[in-house]
Amino acid sequence: MNILLIEDDEVLADGLTHTLSKKGYLVTGATTGAYAEHLLMAQGFDIIILDLGLPDIDGLQLLRKLRKKKYSLPIMILTARDDMNDRIEGITQGADDYMIKPFELRELEARLDALIRRCYGGFNHLIEVGSLQLDTSNHQILANAEHLPLSSRESAILELLMVQKGKVISKDKIAQYLSVYGDALADNAIEVYIHRIRKRIEPYDMGIRTFRGLGYLLENKLDE
């Protein structure tokens, strides 16, 4: 799970990044709304944690902009504003959860897990698709309970397809997701990775269906 943390308090941001990374999340930080928007255009994220007191834009205004641009990923507001009107406004403008500072880390973790479960169809630390199992706490992928040998990029793509099981994932989203690894991708790189993954999972009755112009879907061949 790739989290965009929009928080200008460096101490709090560092603490949250450390805590969430230990839980198996990949956390990318932004201290301004402008940089957050840049990251959203350049990378793929699964959830946003949003502070309202940003230096360049009010968090609620940023929330409205993101929803207007059709960013549908879940957004959790994390703020010191405890006024009921602010809470109502946050939820009305499209936030999926609203948490008041100061907070207990255990509560944040629990509410974040609950939010992900609601938005990603029962997400937990173990995801199963046919004979494949993904342990999101250590990003390990197994096939029939045995380690599946994959490169880091192949593993990242397959993890994305498993987390988004039942959904067609576009090439653009895969490219954005892989961009967190740093290097630019050649035009045909994703097709090459998909081909390699197919070869790895075929012996386990798993496949990846191509929907031309739309993307890729991980499927259990035994369900056909």
Coordinates of C-alpha atoms in Angstrom, one line a residue:
M1 CA 0.0 0.0 0.0
N2 CA 1.4 3.3 -1.1
I3 CA 0.5 6.3 1.1
L4 CA 0.8 10.0 0.3
L5 CA 1.3 11.8 3.6
I6 CA 0.6 15.5 3.2
E7 CA 1.9 17.1 6.4
D8 CA 4.1 20.1 7.0
D9 CA 5.1 19.3 10.6
E10 CA 8.4 17.6 9.9
V11 CA 8.7 15.9 13.3
L12 CA 5.2 14.4 13.1
A13 CA 5.7 13.5 9.4
D14 CA 9.0 11.7 10.3
G15 CA 7.3 9.8 13.1
L16 CA 4.3 8.7 11.0
T17 CA 6.6 7.7 8.2
H18 CA 8.7 5.5 10.5
T19 CA 5.6 4.0 12.2
L20 CA 3.7 3.2 9.0
S21 CA 6.8 1.9 7.2
K22 CA 7.3 -0.6 10.0
K23 CA 3.7 -1.7 9.3
G24 CA 4.6 -2.5 5.7
Y25 CA 3.3 0.7 4.1
L26 CA 5.3 2.7 1.5
V27 CA 5.1 6.3 2.6
T28 CA 5.9 9.4 0.5
G29 CA 5.8 12.8 2.1
A30 CA 4.7 16.2 0.9
T31 CA 4.9 19.4 3.0
T32 CA 2.8 21.6 0.6
G33 CA -0.4 21.2 -1.4
A34 CA 1.4 22.1 -4.6
Y35 CA 4.0 19.3 -4.2
A36 CA 1.3 16.9 -3.2
E37 CA -0.5 17.6 -6.5
H38 CA 2.8 17.1 -8.4
L39 CA 3.4 13.7 -6.7
L40 CA -0.2 12.6 -7.5
M41 CA 0.4 13.3 -11.2
A42 CA 3.8 11.6 -11.2
Q43 CA 3.1 8.5 -9.0
G44 CA 0.4 6.1 -8.1
F45 CA -1.0 6.1 -4.5
D46 CA -3.5 4.0 -2.7
I47 CA -4.5 6.4 0.1
I48 CA -3.9 10.0 1.2
I49 CA -3.4 11.3 4.8
L50 CA -4.1 15.0 4.7
D51 CA -3.3 17.8 7.2
L52 CA -5.5 20.8 6.9
G53 CA -3.0 23.4 8.0
L54 CA -0.7 23.5 5.0
P55 CA 1.5 26.5 4.3
D56 CA 0.4 27.2 0.7
I57 CA -3.3 26.1 0.7
D58 CA -6.0 25.2 3.1
G59 CA -6.4 21.4 3.3
L60 CA -10.1 21.6 2.7
Q61 CA -9.5 23.6 -0.5
L62 CA -7.0 21.0 -1.6
L63 CA -9.5 18.2 -0.8
R64 CA -12.1 19.9 -3.0
K65 CA -9.6 20.3 -5.8
L66 CA -8.6 16.6 -5.7
R67 CA -12.2 15.4 -5.7
K68 CA -13.0 17.8 -8.5
K69 CA -10.1 16.3 -10.5
K70 CA -11.7 12.8 -9.9
Y71 CA -9.1 11.5 -7.6
S72 CA -11.2 8.7 -6.0
L73 CA -8.6 7.2 -3.6
P74 CA -9.5 7.3 0.1
I75 CA -8.5 10.4 2.0
M76 CA -8.0 10.6 5.8
I77 CA -7.9 14.1 7.3
L78 CA -5.4 14.5 10.2
T79 CA -5.8 17.9 11.8
A80 CA -5.9 19.9 15.0
R81 CA -9.2 21.4 14.0
D82 CA -11.7 19.9 16.3
D83 CA -14.7 22.1 15.6
M84 CA -17.8 20.2 14.5
N85 CA -18.3 22.4 11.5
D86 CA -14.8 21.6 10.2
R87 CA -15.5 17.8 10.7
I88 CA -18.8 18.1 8.8
E89 CA -17.2 20.2 6.0
G90 CA -14.3 17.7 5.7
I91 CA -16.7 14.7 5.2
T92 CA -19.0 16.7 3.0
Q93 CA -16.1 17.7 0.7
G94 CA -15.1 14.1 0.2
A95 CA -12.9 12.9 3.1
D96 CA -13.4 9.3 4.1
D97 CA -12.2 9.7 7.7
Y98 CA -11.4 12.6 10.0
M99 CA -9.0 12.3 12.9
I100 CA -8.1 15.0 15.5
K101 CA -4.6 15.8 16.7
P102 CA -3.2 14.8 19.2
F103 CA -3.9 11.2 18.6
E104 CA -2.7 7.7 19.7
L105 CA -0.7 5.9 17.0
R106 CA -2.6 2.7 17.7
E107 CA -5.9 4.4 16.9
L108 CA -4.4 5.9 13.7
E109 CA -3.2 2.4 12.6
A110 CA -6.6 0.8 13.4
R111 CA -8.6 3.5 11.6
L112 CA -6.2 3.4 8.6
D113 CA -6.6 -0.4 8.4
A114 CA -10.4 -0.1 8.7
L115 CA -10.4 2.6 6.0
I116 CA -8.4 0.4 3.6
R117 CA -10.6 -2.6 4.3
R118 CA -13.7 -0.6 3.4
C119 CA -12.2 0.9 0.2
Y120 CA -10.3 -2.1 -1.0
G121 CA -12.7 -4.9 -0.4
G122 CA -11.6 -6.6 2.8
F123 CA -7.9 -5.6 2.6
N124 CA -5.8 -7.1 5.3
H125 CA -2.2 -8.2 5.7
L126 CA -2.8 -11.5 3.7
I127 CA -4.4 -11.3 0.3
E128 CA -5.3 -14.4 -1.6
V129 CA -6.1 -14.7 -5.3
G130 CA -6.4 -18.2 -6.5
S131 CA -3.2 -20.1 -5.6
L132 CA -1.3 -16.8 -4.9
Q133 CA -0.9 -15.3 -1.5
L134 CA 0.5 -11.8 -0.7
D135 CA 1.7 -10.9 2.7
T136 CA 1.6 -7.1 2.7
S137 CA 3.5 -6.8 5.9
N138 CA 6.7 -7.9 4.1
H139 CA 5.6 -7.7 0.5
Q140 CA 6.3 -11.5 0.0
I141 CA 4.3 -13.3 -2.7
L142 CA 3.8 -17.0 -2.4
A143 CA 2.3 -19.6 -4.9
N144 CA 0.8 -22.6 -3.2
A145 CA 2.6 -21.5 0.0
E146 CA 6.0 -21.5 -1.8
H147 CA 8.1 -18.4 -2.5
L148 CA 7.6 -17.1 -6.0
P149 CA 10.9 -15.8 -7.5
L150 CA 10.3 -12.4 -9.0
S151 CA 12.4 -9.3 -9.6
S152 CA 11.5 -6.2 -7.5
R153 CA 9.5 -4.6 -10.4
E154 CA 7.7 -7.8 -11.3
S155 CA 6.8 -8.3 -7.6
A156 CA 5.6 -4.7 -7.4
I157 CA 3.3 -5.1 -10.5
L158 CA 1.9 -8.4 -9.2
E159 CA 1.3 -6.9 -5.8
L160 CA -0.6 -4.1 -7.3
L161 CA -2.7 -6.5 -9.3
M162 CA -3.4 -8.6 -6.2
V163 CA -4.3 -5.6 -4.0
Q164 CA -6.7 -4.4 -6.8
K165 CA -8.0 -7.9 -7.4
G166 CA -11.1 -8.0 -9.6
K167 CA -10.2 -4.7 -11.2
V168 CA -8.6 -3.8 -14.5
I169 CA -5.4 -1.9 -13.9
S170 CA -4.3 0.6 -16.5
K171 CA -0.8 0.7 -17.9
D172 CA -0.6 4.3 -16.7
K173 CA -1.4 3.3 -13.1
I174 CA 1.3 0.6 -13.2
A175 CA 3.8 3.0 -14.6
Q176 CA 3.0 5.5 -11.8
Y177 CA 3.2 2.7 -9.2
L178 CA 6.6 1.7 -10.5
S179 CA 7.9 5.3 -10.6
V180 CA 8.5 5.1 -6.8
Y181 CA 11.5 2.8 -7.7
G182 CA 13.1 5.8 -9.4
D183 CA 14.2 4.8 -12.9
A184 CA 12.2 5.9 -16.0
L185 CA 10.5 3.1 -17.9
A186 CA 10.9 2.3 -21.6
D187 CA 7.7 2.3 -23.6
N188 CA 7.5 -1.5 -23.8
A189 CA 8.9 -2.2 -20.3
I190 CA 5.5 -2.9 -18.7
E191 CA 4.6 -5.4 -21.5
V192 CA 7.9 -7.2 -20.8
Y193 CA 7.2 -7.4 -17.1
I194 CA 3.7 -8.6 -17.6
H195 CA 5.0 -11.3 -20.0
R196 CA 7.5 -12.5 -17.4
I197 CA 5.0 -12.5 -14.6
R198 CA 2.6 -14.6 -16.8
K199 CA 5.3 -17.2 -17.3
R200 CA 5.9 -17.3 -13.5
I201 CA 2.3 -17.8 -12.5
E202 CA 1.0 -20.0 -15.4
P203 CA 2.1 -23.3 -13.6
Y204 CA -0.2 -22.3 -10.7
D205 CA -3.3 -21.9 -12.9
M206 CA -3.1 -18.1 -12.7
G207 CA -3.1 -15.6 -15.6
I208 CA -3.1 -11.9 -16.5
R209 CA -5.8 -10.9 -19.1
T210 CA -5.1 -7.9 -21.3
F211 CA -8.0 -5.6 -22.0
R212 CA -6.7 -3.6 -25.0
G213 CA -6.7 0.1 -24.3
L214 CA -7.8 -0.5 -20.7
G215 CA -5.2 -2.5 -18.9
Y216 CA -4.6 -5.8 -17.1
L217 CA -6.6 -8.1 -14.9
L218 CA -5.2 -10.8 -12.7
E219 CA -7.4 -13.9 -12.9
N220 CA -7.7 -17.5 -11.6
K221 CA -7.9 -19.8 -14.6
L222 CA -9.8 -22.3 -12.6
D223 CA -12.7 -19.8 -12.4
E224 CA -13.1 -19.6 -16.1

